[in-house]
PDB file of N, CA, C and O in Angstrom:
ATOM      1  N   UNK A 760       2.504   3.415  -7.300  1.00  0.00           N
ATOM      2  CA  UNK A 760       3.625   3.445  -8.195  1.00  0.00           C
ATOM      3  C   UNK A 760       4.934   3.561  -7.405  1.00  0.00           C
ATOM      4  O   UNK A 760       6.043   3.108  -7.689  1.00  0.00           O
ATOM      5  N   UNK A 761       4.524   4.303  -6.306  1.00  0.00           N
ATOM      6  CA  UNK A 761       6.141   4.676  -5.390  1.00  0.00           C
ATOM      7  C   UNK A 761       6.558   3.164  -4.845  1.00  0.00           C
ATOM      8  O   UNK A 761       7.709   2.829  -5.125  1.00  0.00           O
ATOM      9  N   UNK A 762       5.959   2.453  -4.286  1.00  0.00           N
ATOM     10  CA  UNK A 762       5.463   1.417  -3.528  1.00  0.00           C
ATOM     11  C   UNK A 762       6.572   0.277  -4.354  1.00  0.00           C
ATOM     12  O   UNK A 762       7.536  -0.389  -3.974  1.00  0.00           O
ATOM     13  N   UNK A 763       5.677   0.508  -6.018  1.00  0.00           N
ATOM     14  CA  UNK A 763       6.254  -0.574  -6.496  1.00  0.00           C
ATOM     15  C   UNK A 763       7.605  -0.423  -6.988  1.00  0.00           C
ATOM     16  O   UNK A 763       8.254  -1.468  -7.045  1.00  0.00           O
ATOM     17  N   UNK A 764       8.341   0.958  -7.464  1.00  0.00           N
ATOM     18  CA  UNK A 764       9.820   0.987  -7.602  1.00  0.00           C
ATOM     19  C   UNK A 764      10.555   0.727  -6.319  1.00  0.00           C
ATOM     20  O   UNK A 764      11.698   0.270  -6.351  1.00  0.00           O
ATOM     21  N   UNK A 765       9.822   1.055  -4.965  1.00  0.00           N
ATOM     22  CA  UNK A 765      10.708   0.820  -3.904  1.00  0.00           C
ATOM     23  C   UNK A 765      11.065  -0.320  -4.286  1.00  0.00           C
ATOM     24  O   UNK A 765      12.252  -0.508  -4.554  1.00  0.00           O
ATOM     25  N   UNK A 766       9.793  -1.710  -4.443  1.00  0.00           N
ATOM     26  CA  UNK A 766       9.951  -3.066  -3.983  1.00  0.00           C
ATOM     27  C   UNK A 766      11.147  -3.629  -5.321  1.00  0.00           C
ATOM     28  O   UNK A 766      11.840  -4.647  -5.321  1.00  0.00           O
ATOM     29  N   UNK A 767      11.071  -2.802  -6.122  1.00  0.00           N
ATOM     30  CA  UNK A 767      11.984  -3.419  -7.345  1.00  0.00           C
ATOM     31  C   UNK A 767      13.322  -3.038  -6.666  1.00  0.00           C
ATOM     32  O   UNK A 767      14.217  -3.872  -6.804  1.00  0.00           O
ATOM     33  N   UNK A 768      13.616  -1.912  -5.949  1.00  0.00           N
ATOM     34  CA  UNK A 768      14.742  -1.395  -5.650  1.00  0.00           C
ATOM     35  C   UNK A 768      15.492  -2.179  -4.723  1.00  0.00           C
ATOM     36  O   UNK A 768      16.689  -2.341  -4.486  1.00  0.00           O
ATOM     37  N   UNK A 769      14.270  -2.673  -4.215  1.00  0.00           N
ATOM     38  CA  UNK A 769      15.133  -3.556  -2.949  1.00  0.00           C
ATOM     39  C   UNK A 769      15.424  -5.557  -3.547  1.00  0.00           C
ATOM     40  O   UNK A 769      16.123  -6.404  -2.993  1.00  0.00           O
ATOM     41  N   UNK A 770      14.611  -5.682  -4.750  1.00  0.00           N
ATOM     42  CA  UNK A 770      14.741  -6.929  -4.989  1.00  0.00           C
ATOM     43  C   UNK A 770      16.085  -7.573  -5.354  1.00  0.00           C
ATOM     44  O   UNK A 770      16.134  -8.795  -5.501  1.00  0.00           O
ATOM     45  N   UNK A 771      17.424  -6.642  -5.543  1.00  0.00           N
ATOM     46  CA  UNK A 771      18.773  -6.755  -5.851  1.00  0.00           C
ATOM     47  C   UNK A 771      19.179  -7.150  -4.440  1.00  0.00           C
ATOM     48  O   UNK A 771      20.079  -7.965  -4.240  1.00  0.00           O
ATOM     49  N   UNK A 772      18.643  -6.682  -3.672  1.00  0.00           N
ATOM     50  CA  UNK A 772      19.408  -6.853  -2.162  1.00  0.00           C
ATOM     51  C   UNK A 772      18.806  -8.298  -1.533  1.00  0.00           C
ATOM     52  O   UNK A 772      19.395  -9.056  -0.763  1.00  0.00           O
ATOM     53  N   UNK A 773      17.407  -8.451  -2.115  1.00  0.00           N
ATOM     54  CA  UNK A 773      16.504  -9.854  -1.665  1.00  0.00           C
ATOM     55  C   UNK A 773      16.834 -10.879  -2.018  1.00  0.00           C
ATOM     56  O   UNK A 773      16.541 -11.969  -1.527  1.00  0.00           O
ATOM     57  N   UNK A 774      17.761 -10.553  -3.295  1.00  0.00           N
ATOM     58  CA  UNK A 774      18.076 -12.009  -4.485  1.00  0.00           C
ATOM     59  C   UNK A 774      19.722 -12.392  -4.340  1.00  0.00           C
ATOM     60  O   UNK A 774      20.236 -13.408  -4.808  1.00  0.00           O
ATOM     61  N   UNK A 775      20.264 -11.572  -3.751  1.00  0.00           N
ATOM     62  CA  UNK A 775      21.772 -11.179  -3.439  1.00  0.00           C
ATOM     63  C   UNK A 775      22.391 -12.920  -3.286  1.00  0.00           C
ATOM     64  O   UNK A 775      21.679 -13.924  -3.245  1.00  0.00           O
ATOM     65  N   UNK A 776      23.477 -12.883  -3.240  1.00  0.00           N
ATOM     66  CA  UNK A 776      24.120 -14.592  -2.525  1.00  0.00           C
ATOM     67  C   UNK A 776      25.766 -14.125  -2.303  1.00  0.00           C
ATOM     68  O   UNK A 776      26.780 -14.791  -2.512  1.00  0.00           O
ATOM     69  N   UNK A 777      25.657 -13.045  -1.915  1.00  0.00           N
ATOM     70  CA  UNK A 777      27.152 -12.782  -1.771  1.00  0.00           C
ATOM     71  C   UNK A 777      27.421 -12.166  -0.402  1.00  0.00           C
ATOM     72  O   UNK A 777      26.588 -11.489   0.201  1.00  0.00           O
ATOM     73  N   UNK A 778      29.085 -12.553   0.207  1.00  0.00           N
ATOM     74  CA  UNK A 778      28.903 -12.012   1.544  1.00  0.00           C
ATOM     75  C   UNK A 778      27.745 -11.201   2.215  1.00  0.00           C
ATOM     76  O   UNK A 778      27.230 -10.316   1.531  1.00  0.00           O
ATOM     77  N   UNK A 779      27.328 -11.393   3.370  1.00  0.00           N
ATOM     78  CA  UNK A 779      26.602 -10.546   4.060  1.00  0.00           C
ATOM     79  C   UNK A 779      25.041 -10.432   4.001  1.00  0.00           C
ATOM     80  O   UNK A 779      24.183  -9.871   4.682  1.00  0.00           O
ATOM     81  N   UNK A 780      25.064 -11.383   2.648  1.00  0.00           N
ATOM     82  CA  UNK A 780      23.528 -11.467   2.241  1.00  0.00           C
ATOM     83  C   UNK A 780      22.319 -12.175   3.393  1.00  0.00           C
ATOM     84  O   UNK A 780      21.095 -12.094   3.280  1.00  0.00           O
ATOM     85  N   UNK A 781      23.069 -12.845   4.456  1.00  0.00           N
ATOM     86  CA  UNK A 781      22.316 -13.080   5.334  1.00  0.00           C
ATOM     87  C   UNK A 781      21.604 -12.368   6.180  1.00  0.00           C
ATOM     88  O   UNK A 781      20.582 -12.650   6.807  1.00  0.00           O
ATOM     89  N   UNK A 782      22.382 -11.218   6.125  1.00  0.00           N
ATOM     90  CA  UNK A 782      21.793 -10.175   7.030  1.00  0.00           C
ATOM     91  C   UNK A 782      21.088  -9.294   6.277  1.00  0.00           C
ATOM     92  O   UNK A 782      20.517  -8.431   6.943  1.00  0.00           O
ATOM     93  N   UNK A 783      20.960  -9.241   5.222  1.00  0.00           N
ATOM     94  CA  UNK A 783      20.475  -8.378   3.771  1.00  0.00           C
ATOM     95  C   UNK A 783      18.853  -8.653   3.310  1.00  0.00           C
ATOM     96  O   UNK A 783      17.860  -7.926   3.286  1.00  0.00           O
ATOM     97  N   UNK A 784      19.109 -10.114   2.948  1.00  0.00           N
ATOM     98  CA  UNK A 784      18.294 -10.754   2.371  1.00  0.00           C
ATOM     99  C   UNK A 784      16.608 -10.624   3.552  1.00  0.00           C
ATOM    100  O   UNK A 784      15.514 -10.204   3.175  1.00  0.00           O
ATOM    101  N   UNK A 785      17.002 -11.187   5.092  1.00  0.00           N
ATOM    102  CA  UNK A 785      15.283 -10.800   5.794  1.00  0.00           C
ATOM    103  C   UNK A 785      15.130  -9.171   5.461  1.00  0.00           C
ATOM    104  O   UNK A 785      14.204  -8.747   4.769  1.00  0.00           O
ATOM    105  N   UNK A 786      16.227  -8.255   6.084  1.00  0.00           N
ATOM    106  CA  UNK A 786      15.427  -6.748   5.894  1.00  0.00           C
ATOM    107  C   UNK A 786      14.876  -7.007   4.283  1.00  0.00           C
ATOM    108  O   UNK A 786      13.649  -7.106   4.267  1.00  0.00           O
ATOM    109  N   UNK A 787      15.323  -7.100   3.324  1.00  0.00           N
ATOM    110  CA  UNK A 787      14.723  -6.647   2.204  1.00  0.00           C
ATOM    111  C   UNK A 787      13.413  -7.512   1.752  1.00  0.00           C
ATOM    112  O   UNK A 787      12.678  -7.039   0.886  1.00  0.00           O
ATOM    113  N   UNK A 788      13.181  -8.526   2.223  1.00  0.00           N
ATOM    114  CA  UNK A 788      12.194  -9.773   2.536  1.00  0.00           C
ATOM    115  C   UNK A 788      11.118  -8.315   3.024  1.00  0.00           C
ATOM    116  O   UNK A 788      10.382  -7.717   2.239  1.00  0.00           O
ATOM    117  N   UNK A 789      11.312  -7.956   4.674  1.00  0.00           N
ATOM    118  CA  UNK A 789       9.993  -7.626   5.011  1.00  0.00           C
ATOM    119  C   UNK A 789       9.587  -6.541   4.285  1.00  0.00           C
ATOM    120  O   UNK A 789       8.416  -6.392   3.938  1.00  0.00           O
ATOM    121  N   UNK A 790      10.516  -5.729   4.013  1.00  0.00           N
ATOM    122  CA  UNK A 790      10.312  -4.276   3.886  1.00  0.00           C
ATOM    123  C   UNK A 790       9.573  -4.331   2.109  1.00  0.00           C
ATOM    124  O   UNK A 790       8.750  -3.539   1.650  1.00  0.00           O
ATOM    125  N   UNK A 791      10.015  -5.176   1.613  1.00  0.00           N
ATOM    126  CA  UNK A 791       9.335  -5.810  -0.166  1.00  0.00           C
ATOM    127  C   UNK A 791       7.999  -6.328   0.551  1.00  0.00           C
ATOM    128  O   UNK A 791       7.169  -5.775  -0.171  1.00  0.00           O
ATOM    129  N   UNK A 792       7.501  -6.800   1.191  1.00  0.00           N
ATOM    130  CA  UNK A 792       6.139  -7.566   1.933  1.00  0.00           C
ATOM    131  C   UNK A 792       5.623  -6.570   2.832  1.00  0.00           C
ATOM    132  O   UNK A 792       4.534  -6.986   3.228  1.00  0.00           O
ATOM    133  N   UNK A 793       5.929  -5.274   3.424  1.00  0.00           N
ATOM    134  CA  UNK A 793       5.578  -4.473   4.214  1.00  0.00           C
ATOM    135  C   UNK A 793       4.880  -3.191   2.973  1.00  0.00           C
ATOM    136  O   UNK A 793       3.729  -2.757   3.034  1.00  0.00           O
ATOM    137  N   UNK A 794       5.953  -2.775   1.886  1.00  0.00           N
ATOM    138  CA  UNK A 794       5.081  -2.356   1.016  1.00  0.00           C
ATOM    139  C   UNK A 794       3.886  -2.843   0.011  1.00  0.00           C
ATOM    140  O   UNK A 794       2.852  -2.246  -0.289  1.00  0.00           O
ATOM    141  N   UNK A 795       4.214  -3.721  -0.279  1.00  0.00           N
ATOM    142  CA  UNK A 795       3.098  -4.862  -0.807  1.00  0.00           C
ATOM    143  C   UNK A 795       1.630  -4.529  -0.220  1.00  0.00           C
ATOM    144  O   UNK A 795       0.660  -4.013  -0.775  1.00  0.00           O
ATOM    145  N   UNK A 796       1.794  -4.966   0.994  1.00  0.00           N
ATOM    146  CA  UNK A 796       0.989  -5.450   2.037  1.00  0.00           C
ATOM    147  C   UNK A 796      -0.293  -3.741   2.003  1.00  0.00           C
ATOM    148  O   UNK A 796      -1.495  -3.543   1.829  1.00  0.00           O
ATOM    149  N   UNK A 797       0.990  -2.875   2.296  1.00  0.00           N
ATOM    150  CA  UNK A 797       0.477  -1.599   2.990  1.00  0.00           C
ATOM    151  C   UNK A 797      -0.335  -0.882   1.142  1.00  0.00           C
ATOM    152  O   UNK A 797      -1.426  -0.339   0.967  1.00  0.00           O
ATOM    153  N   UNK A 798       0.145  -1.026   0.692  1.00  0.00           N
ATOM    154  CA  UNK A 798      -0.628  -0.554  -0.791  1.00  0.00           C
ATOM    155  C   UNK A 798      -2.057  -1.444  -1.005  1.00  0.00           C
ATOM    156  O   UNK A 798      -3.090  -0.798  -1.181  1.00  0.00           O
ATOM    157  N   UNK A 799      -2.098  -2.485  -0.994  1.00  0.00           N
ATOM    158  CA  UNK A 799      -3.172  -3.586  -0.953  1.00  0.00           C
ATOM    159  C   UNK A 799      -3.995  -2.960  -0.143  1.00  0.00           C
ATOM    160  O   UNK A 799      -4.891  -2.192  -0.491  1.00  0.00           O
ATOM    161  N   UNK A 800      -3.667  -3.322   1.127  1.00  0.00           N
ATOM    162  CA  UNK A 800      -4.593  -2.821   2.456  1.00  0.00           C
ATOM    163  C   UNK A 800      -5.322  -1.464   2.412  1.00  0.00           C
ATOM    164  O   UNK A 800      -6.353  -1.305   3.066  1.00  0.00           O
ATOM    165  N   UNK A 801      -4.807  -0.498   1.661  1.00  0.00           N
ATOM    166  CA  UNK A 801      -4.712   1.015   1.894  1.00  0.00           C
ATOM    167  C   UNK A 801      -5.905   1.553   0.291  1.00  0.00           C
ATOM    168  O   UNK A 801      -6.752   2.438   0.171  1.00  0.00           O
ATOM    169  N   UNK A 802      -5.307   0.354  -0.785  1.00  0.00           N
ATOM    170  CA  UNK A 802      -6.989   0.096  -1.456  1.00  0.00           C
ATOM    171  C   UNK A 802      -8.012  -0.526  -1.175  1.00  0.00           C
ATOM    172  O   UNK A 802      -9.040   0.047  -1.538  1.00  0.00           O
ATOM    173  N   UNK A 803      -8.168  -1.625  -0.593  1.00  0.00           N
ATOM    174  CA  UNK A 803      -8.887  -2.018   0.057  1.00  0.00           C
ATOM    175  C   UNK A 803      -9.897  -1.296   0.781  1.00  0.00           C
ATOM    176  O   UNK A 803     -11.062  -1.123   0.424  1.00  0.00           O
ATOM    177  N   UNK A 804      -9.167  -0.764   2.160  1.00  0.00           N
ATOM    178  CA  UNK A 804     -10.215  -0.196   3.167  1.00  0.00           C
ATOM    179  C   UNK A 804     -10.034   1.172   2.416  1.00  0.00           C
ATOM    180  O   UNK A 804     -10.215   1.956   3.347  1.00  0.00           O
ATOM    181  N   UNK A 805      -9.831   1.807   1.500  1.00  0.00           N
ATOM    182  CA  UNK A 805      -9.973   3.068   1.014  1.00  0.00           C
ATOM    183  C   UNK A 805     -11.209   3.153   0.628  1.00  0.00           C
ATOM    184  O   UNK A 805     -11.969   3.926   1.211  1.00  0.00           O
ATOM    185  N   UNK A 806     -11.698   2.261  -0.576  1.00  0.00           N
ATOM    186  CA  UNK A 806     -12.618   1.761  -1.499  1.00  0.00           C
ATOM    187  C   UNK A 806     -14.077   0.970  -0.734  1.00  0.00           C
ATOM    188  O   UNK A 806     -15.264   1.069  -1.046  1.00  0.00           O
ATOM    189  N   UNK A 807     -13.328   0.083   0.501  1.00  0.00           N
ATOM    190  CA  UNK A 807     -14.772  -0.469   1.391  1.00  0.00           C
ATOM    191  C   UNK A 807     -15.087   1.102   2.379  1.00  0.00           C
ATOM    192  O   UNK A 807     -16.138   1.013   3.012  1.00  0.00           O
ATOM    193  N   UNK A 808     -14.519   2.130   2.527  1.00  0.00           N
ATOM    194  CA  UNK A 808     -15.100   3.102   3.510  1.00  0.00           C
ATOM    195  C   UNK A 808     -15.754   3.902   3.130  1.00  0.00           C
ATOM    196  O   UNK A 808     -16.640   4.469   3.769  1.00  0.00           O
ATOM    197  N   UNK A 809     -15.349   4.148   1.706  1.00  0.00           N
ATOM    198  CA  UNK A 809     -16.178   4.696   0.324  1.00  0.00           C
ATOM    199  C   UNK A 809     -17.819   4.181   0.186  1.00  0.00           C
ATOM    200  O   UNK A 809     -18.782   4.871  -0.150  1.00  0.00           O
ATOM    201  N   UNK A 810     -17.797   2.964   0.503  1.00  0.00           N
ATOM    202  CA  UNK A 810     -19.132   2.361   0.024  1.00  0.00           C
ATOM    203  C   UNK A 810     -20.053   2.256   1.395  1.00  0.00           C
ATOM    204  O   UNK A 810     -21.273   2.112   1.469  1.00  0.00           O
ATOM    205  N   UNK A 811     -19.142   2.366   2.386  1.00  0.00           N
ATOM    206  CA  UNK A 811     -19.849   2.262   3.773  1.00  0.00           C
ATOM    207  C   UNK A 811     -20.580   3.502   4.004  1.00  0.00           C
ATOM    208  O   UNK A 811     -21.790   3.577   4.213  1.00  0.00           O
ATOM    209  N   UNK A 812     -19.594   4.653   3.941  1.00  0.00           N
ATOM    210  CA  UNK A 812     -19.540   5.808   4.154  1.00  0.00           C
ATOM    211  C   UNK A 812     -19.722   6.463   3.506  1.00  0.00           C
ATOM    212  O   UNK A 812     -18.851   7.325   3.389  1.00  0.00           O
ATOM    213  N   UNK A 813     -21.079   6.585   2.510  1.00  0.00           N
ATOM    214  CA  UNK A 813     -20.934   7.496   0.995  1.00  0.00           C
ATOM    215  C   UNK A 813     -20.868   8.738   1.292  1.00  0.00           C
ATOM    216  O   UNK A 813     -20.926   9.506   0.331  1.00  0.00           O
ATOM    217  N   UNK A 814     -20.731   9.337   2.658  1.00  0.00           N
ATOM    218  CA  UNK A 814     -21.320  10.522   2.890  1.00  0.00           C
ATOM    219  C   UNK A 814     -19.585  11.527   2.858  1.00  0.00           C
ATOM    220  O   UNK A 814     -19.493  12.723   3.134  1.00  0.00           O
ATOM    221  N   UNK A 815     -18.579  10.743   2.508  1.00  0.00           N
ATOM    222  CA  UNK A 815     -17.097  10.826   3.349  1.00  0.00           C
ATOM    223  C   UNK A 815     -16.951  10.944   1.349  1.00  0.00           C
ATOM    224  O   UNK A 815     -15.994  11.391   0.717  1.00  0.00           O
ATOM    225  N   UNK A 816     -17.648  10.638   1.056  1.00  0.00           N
ATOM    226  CA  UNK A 816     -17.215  10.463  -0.680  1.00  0.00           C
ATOM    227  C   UNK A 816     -17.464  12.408  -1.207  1.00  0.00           C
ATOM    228  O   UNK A 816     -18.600  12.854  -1.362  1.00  0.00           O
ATOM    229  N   UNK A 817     -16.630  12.989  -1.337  1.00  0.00           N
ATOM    230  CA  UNK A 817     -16.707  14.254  -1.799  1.00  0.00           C
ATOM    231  C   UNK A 817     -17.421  14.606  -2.919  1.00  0.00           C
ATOM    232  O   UNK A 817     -18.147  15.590  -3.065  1.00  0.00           O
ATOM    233  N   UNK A 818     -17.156  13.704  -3.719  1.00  0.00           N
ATOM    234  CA  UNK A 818     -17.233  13.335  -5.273  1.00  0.00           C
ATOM    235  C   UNK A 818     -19.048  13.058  -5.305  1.00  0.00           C
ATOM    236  O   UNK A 818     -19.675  13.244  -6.348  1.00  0.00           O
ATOM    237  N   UNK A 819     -19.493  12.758  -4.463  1.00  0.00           N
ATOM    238  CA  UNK A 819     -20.951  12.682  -4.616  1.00  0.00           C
ATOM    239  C   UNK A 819     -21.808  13.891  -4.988  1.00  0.00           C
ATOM    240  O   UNK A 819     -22.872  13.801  -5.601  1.00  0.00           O
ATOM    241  N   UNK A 820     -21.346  14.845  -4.634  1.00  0.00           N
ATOM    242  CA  UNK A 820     -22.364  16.296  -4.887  1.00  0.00           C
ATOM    243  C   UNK A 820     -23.239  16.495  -3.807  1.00  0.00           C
ATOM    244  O   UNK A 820     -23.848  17.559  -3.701  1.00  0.00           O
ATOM    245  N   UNK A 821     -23.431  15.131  -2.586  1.00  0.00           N
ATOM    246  CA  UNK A 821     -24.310  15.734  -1.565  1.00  0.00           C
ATOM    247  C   UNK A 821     -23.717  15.985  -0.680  1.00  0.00           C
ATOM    248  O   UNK A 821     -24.280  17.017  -0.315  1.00  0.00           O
ATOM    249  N   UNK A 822     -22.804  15.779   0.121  1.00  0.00           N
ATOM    250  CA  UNK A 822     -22.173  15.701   0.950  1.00  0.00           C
ATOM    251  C   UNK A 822     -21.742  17.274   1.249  1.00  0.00           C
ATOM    252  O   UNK A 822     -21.327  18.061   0.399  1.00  0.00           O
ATOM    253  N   UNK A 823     -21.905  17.496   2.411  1.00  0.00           N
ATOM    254  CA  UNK A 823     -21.527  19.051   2.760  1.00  0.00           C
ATOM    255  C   UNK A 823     -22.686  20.014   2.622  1.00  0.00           C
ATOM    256  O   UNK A 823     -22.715  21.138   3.124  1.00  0.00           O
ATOM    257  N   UNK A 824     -23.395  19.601   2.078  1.00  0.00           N
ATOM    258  CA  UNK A 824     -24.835  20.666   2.012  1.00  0.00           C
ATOM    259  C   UNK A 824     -25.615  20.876   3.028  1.00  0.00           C
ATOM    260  O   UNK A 824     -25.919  19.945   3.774  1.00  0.00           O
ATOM    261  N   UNK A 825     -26.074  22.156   3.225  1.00  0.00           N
ATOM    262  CA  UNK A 825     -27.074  22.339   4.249  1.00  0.00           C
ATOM    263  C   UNK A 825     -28.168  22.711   4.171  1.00  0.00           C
ATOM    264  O   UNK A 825     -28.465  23.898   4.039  1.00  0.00           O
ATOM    265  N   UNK A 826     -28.853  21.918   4.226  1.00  0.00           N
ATOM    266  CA  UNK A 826     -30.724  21.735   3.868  1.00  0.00           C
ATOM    267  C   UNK A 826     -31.807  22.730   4.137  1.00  0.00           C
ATOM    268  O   UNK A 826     -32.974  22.466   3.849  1.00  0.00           O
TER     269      UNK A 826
END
C-alpha cells in the first residue's frame, strides 16, 4: 500500500512537460519502476520461500518443536 501511494506521488513529476521536466521526468521514471519492481519481487520470493521452506513458515504449528 506504501509502495503504491509513493508511485502515485511521484506520477505528477513523471507526467510533468514544464521547465526542468527533463531532469524530473527519468528520476521519477526509475524510482515509480524501482517500487513496482521491489513490491512484486518481495511477494514473489516471500511466498516461493514459504513453499520451499515450510519449516521458516511459523504459522504451521510444527516448526520450533522439540521432539
Amino acid at each position: 500500500m506504501t509502495a503504491a501511494v509513493a508511485s502515485m506521488g511521484f506520477l505528477p513529476m513523471a507526467l510533468s512537460t514544464s521547465a526542468g521536466a527533463e531532469v524530473q521526468k527519468p528520476l521519477a521514471t526509475v524510482v515509480i519502476g524501482g517500487l513496482i519492481t521491489a513490491t512484486l519481487l518481495t511477494l514473489i520470493i516471500l511466498r516461493f520461500s514459504i513453499s520451499i521452506f515450510p519449516e521458516l513458515n511459523s504459522n504451521s504449528g510444527e516448526a520450533g518443536r522439540d521432539s
